Structures are given as C-alpha cells and as structure tokens.
Tab-separated table of C-alpha atoms and ligand atoms in Angstrom:
chain	number	residue	atom	x	y	z
L	217	MET	CA	-34.958	27.111	58.157
L	218	ALA	CA	-35.754	23.221	59.088
L	219	ALA	CA	-34.229	21.436	55.755
L	220	PRO	CA	-37.353	22.200	53.222
L	221	ARG	CA	-38.246	19.441	51.176
L	222	VAL	CA	-39.343	20.564	47.451
L	223	ARG	CA	-40.597	18.400	44.101
L	224	PHE	CA	-40.747	18.845	40.425
L	225	ALA	CA	-43.747	17.238	39.402
L	226	PRO	CA	-43.974	17.092	35.565
L	227	SER	CA	-46.323	15.519	33.776
L	228	PRO	CA	-45.094	12.805	31.177
L	229	THR	CA	-47.010	14.351	28.414
L	230	GLY	CA	-43.416	15.636	26.579
L	231	PHE	CA	-40.368	16.205	25.248
L	232	PHE	CA	-38.662	18.152	28.779
L	233	HIS	CA	-39.258	21.458	27.757
L	234	VAL	CA	-36.583	24.168	28.882
L	235	GLY	CA	-39.238	25.631	30.900
L	236	SER	CA	-39.330	22.162	33.021
L	237	GLY	CA	-35.720	22.452	32.762
L	238	ARG	CA	-35.685	25.707	34.852
L	239	THR	CA	-37.870	24.484	37.013
L	240	ALA	CA	-36.860	21.899	37.909
L	241	LEU	CA	-33.460	23.603	38.711
L	242	TYR	CA	-34.713	26.270	40.704
L	243	ASN	CA	-36.098	23.654	42.858
L	244	TRP	CA	-32.636	21.824	43.194
L	245	LEU	CA	-31.056	25.037	43.714
L	246	PHE	CA	-33.141	25.689	46.761
L	247	ALA	CA	-32.948	22.473	47.543
L	248	ARG	CA	-29.162	22.067	48.062
L	249	ARG	CA	-28.869	25.758	49.814
L	250	HIS	CA	-30.678	25.343	51.848
L	251	GLY	CA	-29.862	21.460	52.888
L	252	GLY	CA	-32.951	20.656	51.898
L	253	VAL	CA	-34.231	17.014	50.055
L	254	PHE	CA	-35.062	17.095	46.075
L	255	ILE	CA	-38.006	15.153	45.226
L	256	LEU	CA	-39.128	13.779	41.857
L	257	ARG	CA	-42.988	12.833	41.265
L	258	ILE	CA	-44.154	11.802	37.891
L	259	GLU	CA	-47.557	13.671	38.075
L	260	ASP	CA	-49.205	10.543	35.728
L	261	THR	CA	-52.251	10.238	35.600
L	262	ASP	CA	-53.712	11.716	32.549
L	263	THR	CA	-52.982	8.144	31.197
L	264	GLU	CA	-54.724	9.464	27.414
L	265	ARG	CA	-51.888	12.064	27.330
L	266	ASN	CA	-49.258	9.716	29.254
L	267	ARG	CA	-46.518	7.974	27.805
L	268	GLU	CA	-43.589	6.338	29.085
L	269	GLU	CA	-40.737	7.591	26.676
L	270	TRP	CA	-41.440	10.463	28.017
L	271	VAL	CA	-40.620	9.101	32.031
L	272	GLU	CA	-37.610	8.541	30.615
L	273	GLY	CA	-37.049	11.308	29.093
L	274	ILE	CA	-37.655	13.496	31.777
L	275	VAL	CA	-35.122	11.419	34.286
L	276	GLU	CA	-32.925	10.655	31.402
L	277	ALA	CA	-33.215	15.015	31.302
L	278	MET	CA	-32.366	15.424	34.444
L	279	ALA	CA	-29.493	13.319	35.309
L	280	TRP	CA	-28.298	14.584	32.052
L	281	LEU	CA	-28.522	18.555	33.573
L	282	GLY	CA	-27.083	16.882	36.889
L	283	MET	CA	-30.130	17.697	39.606
L	284	GLU	CA	-31.161	13.737	40.624
L	285	PRO	CA	-33.779	13.598	42.625
L	286	ASP	CA	-32.849	12.436	46.445
L	287	GLU	CA	-36.352	10.868	46.274
L	288	GLY	CA	-38.416	9.354	43.601
L	289	PRO	CA	-39.350	9.000	41.232
L	290	TYR	CA	-42.614	8.719	43.443
L	291	ARG	CA	-45.565	8.138	40.473
L	292	GLN	CA	-48.683	9.187	41.357
L	293	SER	CA	-50.105	5.879	38.424
L	294	ALA	CA	-49.151	3.695	42.152
L	295	ARG	CA	-50.541	6.172	44.325
L	296	ALA	CA	-53.636	5.642	43.134
L	297	GLU	CA	-56.039	4.139	46.290
L	298	ARG	CA	-54.768	7.034	48.023
L	299	TYR	CA	-56.036	9.689	45.879
L	300	ARG	CA	-59.739	7.337	46.386
L	301	ALA	CA	-59.236	7.244	50.337
L	302	ALA	CA	-58.530	11.716	49.859
L	303	ILE	CA	-61.662	11.392	48.025
L	304	ASP	CA	-64.199	9.244	50.342
L	305	ALA	CA	-62.727	11.036	53.457
L	306	LEU	CA	-63.952	14.264	51.612
L	307	TRP	CA	-67.308	13.208	50.183
L	308	ASP	CA	-67.975	11.636	54.271
L	309	SER	CA	-67.334	15.266	55.715
L	310	GLY	CA	-69.701	16.794	52.970
L	311	TYR	CA	-66.768	18.523	50.709
L	312	LEU	CA	-68.135	17.120	47.414
L	313	TYR	CA	-70.936	16.321	45.533
L	314	ALA	CA	-71.988	14.462	42.687
L	315	CYS	CA	-72.560	15.939	39.531
L	316	ASP	CA	-73.932	14.268	35.954
L	317	CYS	CA	-73.490	17.724	33.745
L	318	THR	CA	-72.567	18.051	30.493
L	319	ARG	CA	-70.256	20.703	29.217
L	320	GLU	CA	-72.190	21.702	27.036
L	321	ALA	CA	-75.810	21.881	29.119
L	322	VAL	CA	-73.553	24.077	31.487
L	323	GLN	CA	-72.410	26.195	28.421
L	324	ALA	CA	-76.193	26.369	27.547
L	325	ARG	CA	-76.710	27.646	31.359
L	326	THR	CA	-74.291	30.482	31.242
L	327	PRO	CA	-75.324	33.365	29.822
L	328	GLU	CA	-73.384	35.379	27.508
L	329	HIS	CA	-70.515	37.911	29.385
L	330	ALA	CA	-71.190	35.757	32.519
L	331	THR	CA	-68.385	34.378	34.104
L	332	PRO	CA	-67.502	31.346	32.560
L	333	GLY	CA	-67.326	27.887	34.636
L	334	TYR	CA	-69.470	25.887	36.943
L	335	ASP	CA	-72.830	26.737	37.857
L	336	GLY	CA	-72.840	24.601	41.250
L	337	PHE	CA	-76.249	23.101	39.645
L	338	CYS	CA	-75.760	21.063	40.875
L	339	ARG	CA	-75.131	21.254	44.524
L	340	GLU	CA	-78.176	20.697	46.179
L	341	ARG	CA	-79.077	17.348	43.585
L	342	GLY	CA	-78.177	14.957	46.178
L	343	LEU	CA	-76.890	12.421	43.503
L	344	SER	CA	-75.629	9.981	44.593
L	345	ARG	CA	-71.643	9.305	43.884
L	346	GLU	CA	-71.582	6.804	41.901
L	347	GLY	CA	-70.711	6.975	38.132
L	348	ASN	CA	-71.282	11.378	38.379
L	349	ALA	CA	-68.828	13.509	38.752
L	350	LEU	CA	-67.496	15.036	41.940
L	351	ARG	CA	-67.491	18.543	42.593
L	352	PHE	CA	-65.578	20.402	45.439
L	353	LEU	CA	-68.151	22.326	46.949
L	354	THR	CA	-66.669	26.244	47.068
L	355	PRO	CA	-67.376	29.162	49.710
L	356	ASP	CA	-69.931	31.395	48.331
L	357	VAL	CA	-68.275	34.452	50.508
L	358	GLY	CA	-64.740	35.922	51.247
L	359	ASP	CA	-61.808	35.615	49.749
L	360	THR	CA	-58.485	32.219	49.869
L	361	GLN	CA	-55.100	33.714	49.440
L	362	VAL	CA	-52.398	32.874	48.638
L	363	HIS	CA	-48.726	33.675	49.700
L	364	ASP	CA	-46.047	33.597	46.685
L	365	VAL	CA	-43.104	34.457	47.867
L	366	VAL	CA	-42.503	35.817	43.460
L	367	ARG	CA	-45.451	37.677	44.256
L	368	GLY	CA	-46.694	38.852	47.213
L	369	ALA	CA	-49.960	37.575	48.527
L	370	VAL	CA	-52.427	37.101	45.421
L	371	THR	CA	-56.780	37.501	46.704
L	372	PHE	CA	-58.966	35.645	44.703
L	373	ARG	CA	-62.605	36.274	45.323
L	374	ASN	CA	-64.173	32.319	46.755
L	375	GLU	CA	-67.586	34.022	45.007
L	376	THR	CA	-65.213	33.905	41.244
L	377	MET	CA	-63.811	30.120	42.094
L	378	GLU	CA	-66.496	27.245	40.489
L	379	ASP	CA	-67.192	24.570	42.343
L	380	PHE	CA	-64.294	22.128	40.536
L	381	VAL	CA	-64.312	19.059	39.885
L	382	VAL	CA	-62.064	16.414	41.726
L	383	ALA	CA	-62.416	12.906	40.117
L	384	ARG	CA	-64.219	11.999	37.002
L	385	SER	CA	-66.842	10.006	37.232
L	386	ASN	CA	-65.330	7.287	36.837
L	387	GLY	CA	-63.902	7.757	39.827
L	388	GLU	CA	-60.126	8.708	38.867
L	389	PRO	CA	-58.811	11.349	40.729
L	390	LEU	CA	-57.927	14.674	38.906
L	391	PHE	CA	-54.848	17.116	38.984
L	392	VAL	CA	-54.954	19.660	42.151
L	393	LEU	CA	-56.348	16.755	44.055
L	394	ALA	CA	-53.636	13.549	43.385
L	395	ASN	CA	-51.200	17.104	43.266
L	396	ILE	CA	-52.406	18.342	47.444
L	397	VAL	CA	-52.740	14.426	48.361
L	398	ASP	CA	-48.827	14.142	47.102
L	399	ASP	CA	-47.752	17.378	48.860
L	400	ARG	CA	-49.259	16.656	52.083
L	401	ASP	CA	-48.516	13.247	52.068
L	402	MET	CA	-44.449	14.237	50.837
L	403	ARG	CA	-44.049	16.669	53.326
L	404	ILE	CA	-44.076	19.789	50.687
L	405	THR	CA	-42.361	22.700	52.451
L	406	HIS	CA	-41.977	24.792	49.505
L	407	VAL	CA	-44.539	24.538	46.123
L	408	ILE	CA	-41.699	25.742	43.014
L	409	ARG	CA	-43.400	25.473	39.516
L	410	GLY	CA	-44.270	27.966	36.577
L	411	GLU	CA	-47.009	30.889	37.663
L	412	GLU	CA	-49.430	28.837	34.687
L	413	LEU	CA	-50.181	26.791	38.061
L	414	LEU	CA	-50.956	29.874	39.952
L	415	PRO	CA	-54.755	29.682	39.531
L	416	SER	CA	-55.266	26.065	41.185
L	417	ALA	CA	-53.012	27.251	44.032
L	418	PRO	CA	-56.509	28.569	46.042
L	419	LYS	CA	-58.022	25.314	45.207
L	420	ALA	CA	-55.273	23.554	46.537
L	421	ILE	CA	-55.141	25.434	49.551
L	422	LEU	CA	-59.166	24.839	49.611
L	423	ILE	CA	-58.338	20.655	49.857
L	424	TRP	CA	-55.876	21.605	52.116
L	425	ARG	CA	-58.414	23.090	54.830
L	426	ALA	CA	-60.181	20.429	54.412
L	427	LEU	CA	-57.961	17.934	54.882
L	428	ASP	CA	-56.866	18.818	57.712
L	429	GLU	CA	-60.510	19.364	59.099
L	430	VAL	CA	-60.645	15.839	57.825
L	431	ALA	CA	-57.364	14.913	59.778
L	432	LYS	CA	-58.913	16.075	62.792
L	433	THR	CA	-61.636	12.674	63.479
L	434	ASP	CA	-59.446	10.281	60.863
L	435	ALA	CA	-56.417	8.960	61.946
L	436	ALA	CA	-55.305	8.204	57.882
L	437	TRP	CA	-54.856	11.738	57.513
L	438	ARG	CA	-52.517	13.365	59.319
L	439	ALA	CA	-52.824	17.825	60.318
L	440	ALA	CA	-50.440	19.868	57.991
L	441	ASN	CA	-51.579	22.669	59.024
L	442	ASP	CA	-48.772	24.808	57.304
L	443	LEU	CA	-49.409	25.351	53.785
L	444	PRO	CA	-45.971	24.708	51.360
L	445	VAL	CA	-44.913	28.191	50.784
L	446	TRP	CA	-46.037	29.380	46.976
L	447	ALA	CA	-43.200	30.657	44.215
L	448	HIS	CA	-44.962	30.620	41.143
L	449	LEU	CA	-41.812	31.608	38.291
L	450	PRO	CA	-42.169	33.573	35.307
L	451	THR	CA	-43.306	32.531	32.515
L	452	LEU	CA	-39.788	31.880	29.824
L	453	VAL	CA	-41.186	34.195	26.090
L	454	ASN	CA	-39.425	34.153	22.753
L	455	GLU	CA	-38.261	36.794	21.088
L	456	GLN	CA	-41.600	38.174	19.834
L	457	ARG	CA	-41.892	38.254	24.058
L	458	LYS	CA	-44.107	35.270	23.207
L	459	LYS	CA	-45.492	32.454	25.539
L	460	LEU	CA	-42.119	29.598	24.580
L	461	SER	CA	-44.530	27.277	22.402
L	462	LYS	CA	-43.729	23.259	21.716
L	463	ARG	CA	-44.485	24.043	18.002
L	464	ARG	CA	-42.244	27.767	17.634
L	465	ASP	CA	-39.802	27.216	19.161
L	466	PRO	CA	-36.785	25.062	19.908
L	467	VAL	CA	-38.357	23.976	23.668
L	468	ALA	CA	-36.072	20.784	24.068
L	469	VAL	CA	-33.432	20.172	26.906
L	470	GLU	CA	-33.100	16.631	24.470
L	471	SER	CA	-32.677	18.679	21.818
L	472	TYR	CA	-29.715	20.648	23.678
L	473	ARG	CA	-28.087	18.187	23.881
L	474	ASP	CA	-28.702	16.164	20.509
L	475	GLN	CA	-26.612	19.572	19.349
L	476	GLY	CA	-24.163	19.592	21.384
L	477	TYR	CA	-24.907	22.127	23.823
L	478	LEU	CA	-23.143	21.791	27.220
L	479	PRO	CA	-25.325	20.470	30.108
L	480	GLU	CA	-23.422	22.996	32.659
L	481	ALA	CA	-23.736	25.738	30.047
L	482	LEU	CA	-27.157	24.821	29.731
L	483	ARG	CA	-27.740	24.871	33.562
L	484	ASN	CA	-26.020	28.202	33.760
L	485	TYR	CA	-28.337	29.678	30.863
L	486	LEU	CA	-31.978	28.544	33.321
L	487	ALA	CA	-30.393	29.577	35.868
L	488	LEU	CA	-30.735	33.217	35.044
L	489	LEU	CA	-34.147	32.812	33.317
L	490	GLY	CA	-35.946	34.532	36.369
L	491	TRP	CA	-33.032	34.956	39.096
L	492	SER	CA	-29.958	37.050	38.642
L	493	PRO	CA	-26.544	36.009	40.306
L	494	PRO	CA	-24.980	38.320	42.692
L	495	GLY	CA	-23.367	41.013	40.615
L	496	GLY	CA	-25.004	40.414	37.865
L	497	GLU	CA	-22.551	37.878	36.395
L	498	GLU	CA	-23.951	35.502	33.924
L	499	LYS	CA	-21.101	32.865	34.008
L	500	VAL	CA	-21.273	31.287	36.758
L	501	PRO	CA	-19.957	28.182	38.655
L	502	LEU	CA	-22.374	25.815	40.417
L	503	GLU	CA	-21.240	26.659	43.842
L	504	VAL	CA	-21.785	29.874	43.819
L	505	LEU	CA	-25.247	29.274	42.066
L	506	ILE	CA	-26.147	26.490	45.001
L	507	GLU	CA	-24.238	29.707	47.679
L	508	ASN	CA	-26.357	32.264	46.325
L	509	PHE	CA	-29.595	31.148	45.093
L	510	ALA	CA	-33.107	32.832	46.395
L	511	LEU	CA	-36.748	32.320	46.065
L	512	GLU	CA	-37.301	35.670	47.792
L	513	GLU	CA	-35.111	37.622	45.137
L	514	VAL	CA	-36.579	35.698	41.750
L	515	ASN	CA	-38.206	38.310	39.190
L	516	HIS	CA	-42.325	38.066	38.130
L	517	SER	CA	-41.839	39.614	35.049
L	518	PRO	CA	-41.326	37.477	31.847
L	519	ALA	CA	-38.044	36.095	31.139
L	520	PHE	CA	-36.257	35.765	27.581
L	521	PHE	CA	-35.192	32.364	26.805
L	522	ASP	CA	-33.058	34.096	24.191
L	523	VAL	CA	-31.029	31.036	22.200
L	524	LYS	CA	-28.552	33.407	20.344
L	525	LYS	CA	-27.304	33.733	24.397
L	526	LEU	CA	-26.995	30.560	25.306
L	527	THR	CA	-25.379	29.695	22.574
L	528	HIS	CA	-22.255	32.248	23.608
L	529	MET	CA	-22.650	30.813	26.520
L	530	ASN	CA	-21.763	27.813	25.726
L	531	GLY	CA	-18.981	28.624	23.120
L	532	GLU	CA	-17.458	29.976	26.014
L	533	TYR	CA	-18.049	27.236	28.303
L	534	LEU	CA	-16.408	24.530	25.525
L	535	ARG	CA	-13.039	27.667	25.587
L	536	GLU	CA	-12.575	26.331	28.720
L	537	LEU	CA	-12.642	22.885	28.716
L	538	SER	CA	-8.487	21.443	27.832
L	539	VAL	CA	-8.267	19.793	24.644
L	540	GLY	CA	-8.635	16.615	26.354
L	541	GLU	CA	-12.296	17.150	28.076
L	542	PHE	CA	-13.138	18.696	24.820
L	543	VAL	CA	-11.901	15.608	22.746
L	544	GLU	CA	-13.777	13.555	25.153
L	545	ARG	CA	-16.877	15.128	25.060
L	546	VAL	CA	-16.918	16.297	20.893
L	547	ARG	CA	-16.493	12.205	20.397
L	548	PRO	CA	-20.702	10.958	20.274
L	549	TRP	CA	-20.072	13.745	17.520
L	550	VAL	CA	-17.225	12.543	14.964
L	551	ASP	CA	-17.277	9.022	16.366
L	552	PRO	CA	-20.717	7.678	16.634
L	553	ALA	CA	-19.504	4.210	15.932
L	554	THR	CA	-17.351	4.296	18.094
L	555	GLU	CA	-19.391	5.382	20.637
L	556	ARG	CA	-22.706	3.351	19.990
L	557	ALA	CA	-20.028	0.152	19.561
L	558	ALA	CA	-19.097	0.401	23.383
L	559	GLY	CA	-22.833	1.200	24.097
L	560	ARG	CA	-22.066	4.443	25.044
L	561	TRP	CA	-24.878	7.415	24.324
L	562	VAL	CA	-24.899	9.923	20.577
L	563	PRO	CA	-26.706	12.226	20.091
L	564	GLY	CA	-29.905	10.787	18.680
L	565	THR	CA	-31.253	13.308	16.396
L	566	ALA	CA	-28.082	14.968	14.727
L	567	ALA	CA	-27.224	13.847	11.378
L	568	PRO	CA	-24.286	11.636	11.897
L	569	PRO	CA	-20.405	12.715	10.600
L	570	PRO	CA	-20.415	12.986	6.475
L	571	TRP	CA	-17.415	10.759	6.168
L	572	PRO	CA	-17.813	7.508	6.041
L	573	PRO	CA	-16.736	5.633	9.640
L	574	GLU	CA	-13.606	3.826	8.996
L	575	CYS	CA	-12.656	7.022	7.797
L	576	PHE	CA	-12.461	9.116	11.535
L	577	ASP	CA	-8.520	9.137	12.639
L	578	ALA	CA	-8.813	9.712	16.188
L	579	GLY	CA	-5.121	10.392	16.105
L	580	VAL	CA	-5.551	12.941	12.916
L	581	PHE	CA	-8.676	14.499	14.850
L	582	LEU	CA	-6.761	15.114	18.084
L	583	ARG	CA	-4.437	16.796	16.356
L	584	LEU	CA	-7.433	19.496	14.733
L	585	ALA	CA	-8.565	18.944	18.282
L	586	PRO	CA	-7.731	22.667	19.221
L	587	LEU	CA	-8.283	24.482	16.116
L	588	VAL	CA	-11.839	23.188	16.494
L	589	GLN	CA	-12.040	23.733	19.879
L	590	GLU	CA	-11.863	27.472	19.150
L	591	ARG	CA	-14.444	27.564	16.890
L	592	VAL	CA	-17.417	25.283	17.409
L	593	ALA	CA	-20.216	27.262	19.233
L	594	VAL	CA	-22.035	23.481	19.828
L	595	LEU	CA	-20.546	20.137	19.825
L	596	GLY	CA	-21.979	19.437	16.789
L	597	ASP	CA	-20.852	21.933	15.011
L	598	ALA	CA	-17.440	20.341	15.108
L	599	PRO	CA	-17.960	17.376	12.158
L	600	GLY	CA	-18.866	20.340	9.538
L	601	LEU	CA	-14.767	21.712	10.442
L	602	VAL	CA	-13.451	18.965	9.557
L	603	ASP	CA	-15.116	16.857	6.870
L	604	PHE	CA	-12.465	17.593	4.973
L	605	VAL	CA	-9.505	15.537	6.295
L	606	PHE	CA	-11.654	12.753	6.660
L	607	LEU	CA	-14.111	12.995	3.377
L	608	SER	CA	-11.279	11.669	0.614
L	609	ASP	CA	-12.352	14.871	-1.291
L	610	PRO	CA	-12.655	18.164	-0.317
L	611	PRO	CA	-16.387	17.941	0.094
L	612	PHE	CA	-17.997	20.639	-2.757
L	613	ASP	CA	-19.221	24.320	-2.292
L	614	GLU	CA	-20.392	25.837	-4.626
L	615	THR	CA	-20.503	29.344	-3.138
L	616	SER	CA	-17.015	29.347	-1.648
L	617	TRP	CA	-16.127	28.041	-5.455
L	618	ALA	CA	-17.517	30.756	-7.169
L	619	LYS	CA	-16.085	33.234	-4.707
L	620	ALA	CA	-12.125	31.905	-4.664
L	621	ILE	CA	-11.765	30.168	-8.025
L	622	GLY	CA	-14.687	30.652	-11.087
L	623	GLY	CA	-14.483	34.391	-10.271
L	624	ASP	CA	-10.793	35.291	-9.554
L	625	ALA	CA	-8.712	35.848	-12.136
L	626	GLY	CA	-5.671	35.184	-10.047
L	627	ALA	CA	-6.794	31.480	-9.261
L	628	VAL	CA	-5.205	28.974	-11.580
L	629	ALA	CA	-1.456	30.886	-11.673
L	630	LEU	CA	-1.921	31.588	-7.576
L	631	ILE	CA	-2.594	27.232	-7.320
L	632	GLU	CA	-0.070	27.225	-10.032
L	633	ASP	CA	2.612	28.627	-7.898
L	634	ALA	CA	1.758	27.014	-5.064
L	635	ILE	CA	1.943	23.500	-6.202
L	636	GLY	CA	5.473	24.415	-7.260
L	637	ALA	CA	6.633	26.047	-3.426
L	638	PHE	CA	4.364	23.277	-1.428
L	639	GLU	CA	6.635	20.853	-3.032
L	640	HIS	CA	9.416	21.547	-1.981
L	641	THR	CA	9.101	23.973	1.026
L	642	GLU	CA	9.697	21.960	4.326
L	643	TRP	CA	6.089	20.520	5.673
L	644	SER	CA	5.366	22.851	9.035
L	645	ALA	CA	2.296	25.345	9.683
L	646	SER	CA	4.951	28.240	9.579
L	647	ALA	CA	6.973	27.312	6.850
L	648	LEU	CA	3.261	27.059	4.706
L	649	ARG	CA	2.611	30.580	6.005
L	650	ASP	CA	5.398	31.886	4.407
L	651	ALA	CA	5.448	30.465	1.066
L	652	THR	CA	1.712	31.145	0.847
L	653	SER	CA	3.311	34.216	2.192
L	654	ALA	CA	6.250	34.454	-0.655
L	655	ILE	CA	3.315	33.722	-3.862
L	656	GLY	CA	1.560	36.045	-2.376
L	657	GLU	CA	3.475	38.887	-2.365
L	658	ARG	CA	4.668	38.062	-6.130
L	659	ALA	CA	1.160	38.413	-6.419
L	660	GLY	CA	0.498	41.500	-4.703
L	661	ARG	CA	-2.102	40.192	-2.557
L	662	LYS	CA	-1.916	40.080	1.595
L	663	LEU	CA	-1.780	36.939	2.972
L	664	ALA	CA	-5.797	35.957	3.085
L	665	LYS	CA	-6.052	37.444	-0.556
L	666	ALA	CA	-3.476	34.664	-1.182
L	667	GLN	CA	-3.800	31.823	0.721
L	668	ALA	CA	-8.653	31.951	0.183
L	669	PRO	CA	-8.057	29.806	-3.169
L	670	ILE	CA	-5.874	27.331	-1.816
L	671	ARG	CA	-8.085	26.713	1.294
L	672	VAL	CA	-11.083	26.903	-1.041
L	673	ALA	CA	-8.791	24.037	-3.748
L	674	VAL	CA	-7.732	21.681	-0.196
L	675	THR	CA	-10.711	22.842	2.614
L	676	GLY	CA	-13.810	22.822	0.106
L	677	ARG	CA	-14.504	26.152	1.778
L	678	THR	CA	-14.325	29.962	2.077
L	679	VAL	CA	-14.000	29.522	6.245
L	680	GLY	CA	-13.232	27.028	8.905
L	681	PRO	CA	-10.333	26.178	10.425
L	682	PRO	CA	-6.732	27.520	10.554
L	683	LEU	CA	-5.486	26.490	6.923
L	684	PHE	CA	-1.915	26.276	7.005
L	685	GLU	CA	-2.030	23.531	10.452
L	686	SER	CA	-5.099	21.678	8.603
L	687	LEU	CA	-2.338	21.767	5.800
L	688	GLU	CA	0.612	20.969	8.073
L	689	VAL	CA	-2.258	17.720	9.527
L	690	LEU	CA	-3.314	16.692	5.791
L	691	GLY	CA	-0.266	16.281	4.674
L	692	ARG	CA	2.005	17.075	1.485
L	693	ASP	CA	0.822	14.334	-1.051
L	694	GLU	CA	-2.837	14.847	-0.625
L	695	VAL	CA	-2.682	18.605	-0.304
L	696	LEU	CA	-1.008	18.440	-3.710
L	697	ARG	CA	-3.267	15.723	-4.966
L	698	ARG	CA	-6.309	17.881	-4.138
L	699	LEU	CA	-4.350	21.089	-5.058
L	700	ARG	CA	-3.437	19.568	-8.903
L	701	ARG	CA	-6.616	18.255	-9.384
L	702	ALA	CA	-8.237	21.693	-8.431
L	703	LEU	CA	-6.230	23.077	-10.894
L	704	GLU	CA	-8.024	20.815	-13.492
L	705	CYS	CA	-11.207	21.909	-12.997
L	706	ALA	CA	-10.581	25.691	-12.563
L	707	ARG	CA	-8.574	25.509	-15.982
L	708	ALA	CA	-11.620	23.242	-17.480
L	709	THR	CA	-14.153	26.258	-16.600
F	294	LIG	N1	-48.230	18.175	36.726
F	294	LIG	C1	-47.824	19.632	36.305
F	294	LIG	C2	-47.740	20.190	35.006
F	294	LIG	O1	-46.642	19.463	34.641
F	294	LIG	C3	-47.141	20.656	37.845
F	294	LIG	C4	-47.484	20.007	38.739
F	294	LIG	C5	-46.845	21.698	40.076
F	294	LIG	O2	-46.252	21.575	40.573
F	294	LIG	O3	-47.587	21.439	41.039
F	294	LIG	O4	-47.051	20.845	34.447
C-alpha cells in the first residue's frame, strides 16, 4: 500500500470523549502500521458550539495519549475561502440550488408517515443565491454505495436521500461540504471515524464526484478520482448496552487522566474497543499494537466500554512500573503543591490531598511507595492510602472504629498490651509483627484479629497498606502517641 494519509477530525464542542480517543487511536495506529501520515484537523466551523478551550483539550489529550499528529492541527475556521470556492464552483456547475424554506414550512408540507426530510420544493424555483440556503441536487434514481472496510458495501438508494444543505443562508458551509473539501485537499486516503457518521458518507461521495466533474474544467480543483476508503468504527456502549452518553457515563478522557489512569493503560484499553490483538491477548505493548493493527479486522458490533476492565488494566500497568517511576508519576497526586510551584501539571479536578502541603515528606513517602504501588487501582488512590502518615492525627472512620475498637470487647486490653510491648521492642516491621503475634496468642487471637484494633488506632481504618511496615515508617513515638490517644477514647466510651 502507498503511504496512507489519515485524519482525526474532531469538532471542539466538549470534553475529549473516550470514543474520540478510540477514533484518534485507530487512525494513529493505522498510520504508524503503514508508515503513513496522521493529520489532526479541528472542525470548528460551528462557531456557536465551538470553544477554544475544547481545542486545547483535544490537543492536550492527544499529546497525553502519545498520539501527536504528523500534520496539523489544521483548522477549518482558517479555510473559509476554500469552502466558498467549492460552493461557487458547485453552484456554477449546476449541482446546487437555492432554498428559502423554513423548517416549519417543510414539516407542514410533509404528510404523516412520509419519509422525513426535504421535499425538493425549491428545485425548480430558480431562486437567487443571495440570502438563501444552498442545497445539493441529489439524483432521484440509482444507488450510492459506500465501500466500508468494517461494514462491507452499504447501499443508499438515491431516492431516499434528501437534497441536503451545503451552505447556510449566510454563506457558511455545512459540515459535510467542509469535511469533504478538506479530505480532497489533504489527500486523505482512509476515512476512519465513528459509525454515527455513516449516513453522511453517501452525501460526501456525491460532492466528491461533483468536484471531480468540476476539476475537468476548473484548474482550482484537482481530480481526485479515487474515493477514500471508509471505515466506520463501532459505537461504544455502556453496561446497559446503551450508547455512551456525555450526561450519563464517565466519558471524558480528561477525567481519567485526573483520576490517575496511565495513558499507556487507557491507550491499550481503547485499542481493544472494536479490535483484538492476535492471540486474544489484552494487555499488549504499543509496538505489538502497531505491528498488528488491521482495519479489516475491526468488528462492527457495538463495543462495551467497561470501566472496571479499564481500571483492572490500569492496576496491571501500575504494578509493572519500577518504584522510581511510580514515585515520579504519582507525585502530582501526593505533592501537587510542589508540582504546581515547579510549573508542572497537576490533576485539575482531583481533590487535593487531605494533609497540609508542608506536612508531606517525600522521604517518608518513598519508603511507603512500594506498599502503595501494590494497592492502588489509579494514582488518585494514593493519598487515601498514606494520609494517616502525613496528618497529625489518623483520619476518623466511624465504621472502622465501631468494628475494630468500639465493638470489640478485647480491644482495650490489646491496645494496652501493644503499648507495653512497643515501648521496648526493636523498631522494625518484623519485630513489630512478632510482638503483635505474641500479644494475640496470649489473647487467643490470630494475628489478623490481633492487629485490627492497632491498625484502626494508628491509621484510622481497617484497611490500608501493610501495618507493620507502616508502623516502622511512622516511628515509635508517633505510634505510641496514637495508641495512647485511642486508648483514652476507647476507655471513655
Ligand atoms: N467533525 C466530525 C465530528 O466530530 C467528524 C468528521 C469526520 O471524522 O469525518 O463528529
């Protein structure tokens, strides 16, 4: 195959959606696989719905996911001239006609049960261009076929295709026109995008062929006889098999980044939404994805965007990091103040850690890091696992207290024994474990049962990183202080 040219062409109307992430990724993988060119094109002709911050969001999310474009970002807003020229040429060649019908008027003329859409009312009226919308005169007979790599040949009967609008009454081009003019000008060979855009493909083909006709006599237009290859990717659905919705489902790539998903994990997971790497492996290195990605293997049935599976995969990626890398990457969540001061990125929508920034101690965190790395599903879980170390008092968790201290008749005696033993024992995790074990034996308890009140007294919760390593890091004085304080409270109740 000659080097393909593909484009990702988002409209900047909201947060960067995971579905857009999947579309961008498939384009990018395809380009990388075949030594092609990956283009980013911002389709920002809808001035009412576009916002600059969404454009930045797109560019940042793509950089974060490691899919920087080879060309672009191009912006449709900078190419208005070119669309106007296309509209002029199509008008002059008789492909367009002017229409002044309001939506209401069209509706009023449409009998019930009739196919909705425009009825061709203005076709023969010969209205002038000025101040009117322009419609493309679609053929009444025959078919338009979309040859789609994912869905095979999809046939549209021309009689069911309405004369669609290509320019508004103020002259602004509509999506389908700008989109296809760009695909021609940018020599796009493969259009890889979401399946909701399939209905616009036959319209694009009609415009494409019309411009090929125009090109025969007008040097401003290059004949581009080969249509692009189409690939409409399956819809992403949620657990209820409903199309992912911005309102209902967590779909913003930004929010996954802020929660502490690793870009390599999200990218790997997105790759599976419609395609399977060879051998059915799910966790696959990027090189393997690139080497094997095949558009013709993309599945057409809806793909389930399974947050649980993504989270699981993220955990696996986290576990694979070296401790040094983990510490590096978790920093924006555990020490955002320092990161921000150094001008580095911090998760904008994540809650800050619950301790005062000056109480964070990087050396102490480093000692806890291997324990934390084993237990987090996302980087944003880290502060909740180490907060008891950096807060001056353990956090209070009512359920934990009630379970392990308030509701345990033997807890007071156990804590007393622990204080007695911990005053003298050697201060290492293993010695602390042995001491607790011995206390438990005297009370007729297994280690897990014996350590529960100690854990809640010192860390505030029944669950957390391994206890004895945590005690070692906290130090004797602080552990004793917390045990004594818990004892006072327990006796008071
Ligand atoms: N701008 C269109 C959208 O965001 C995509 C156009 C395309 O990929 O052809 O829905």
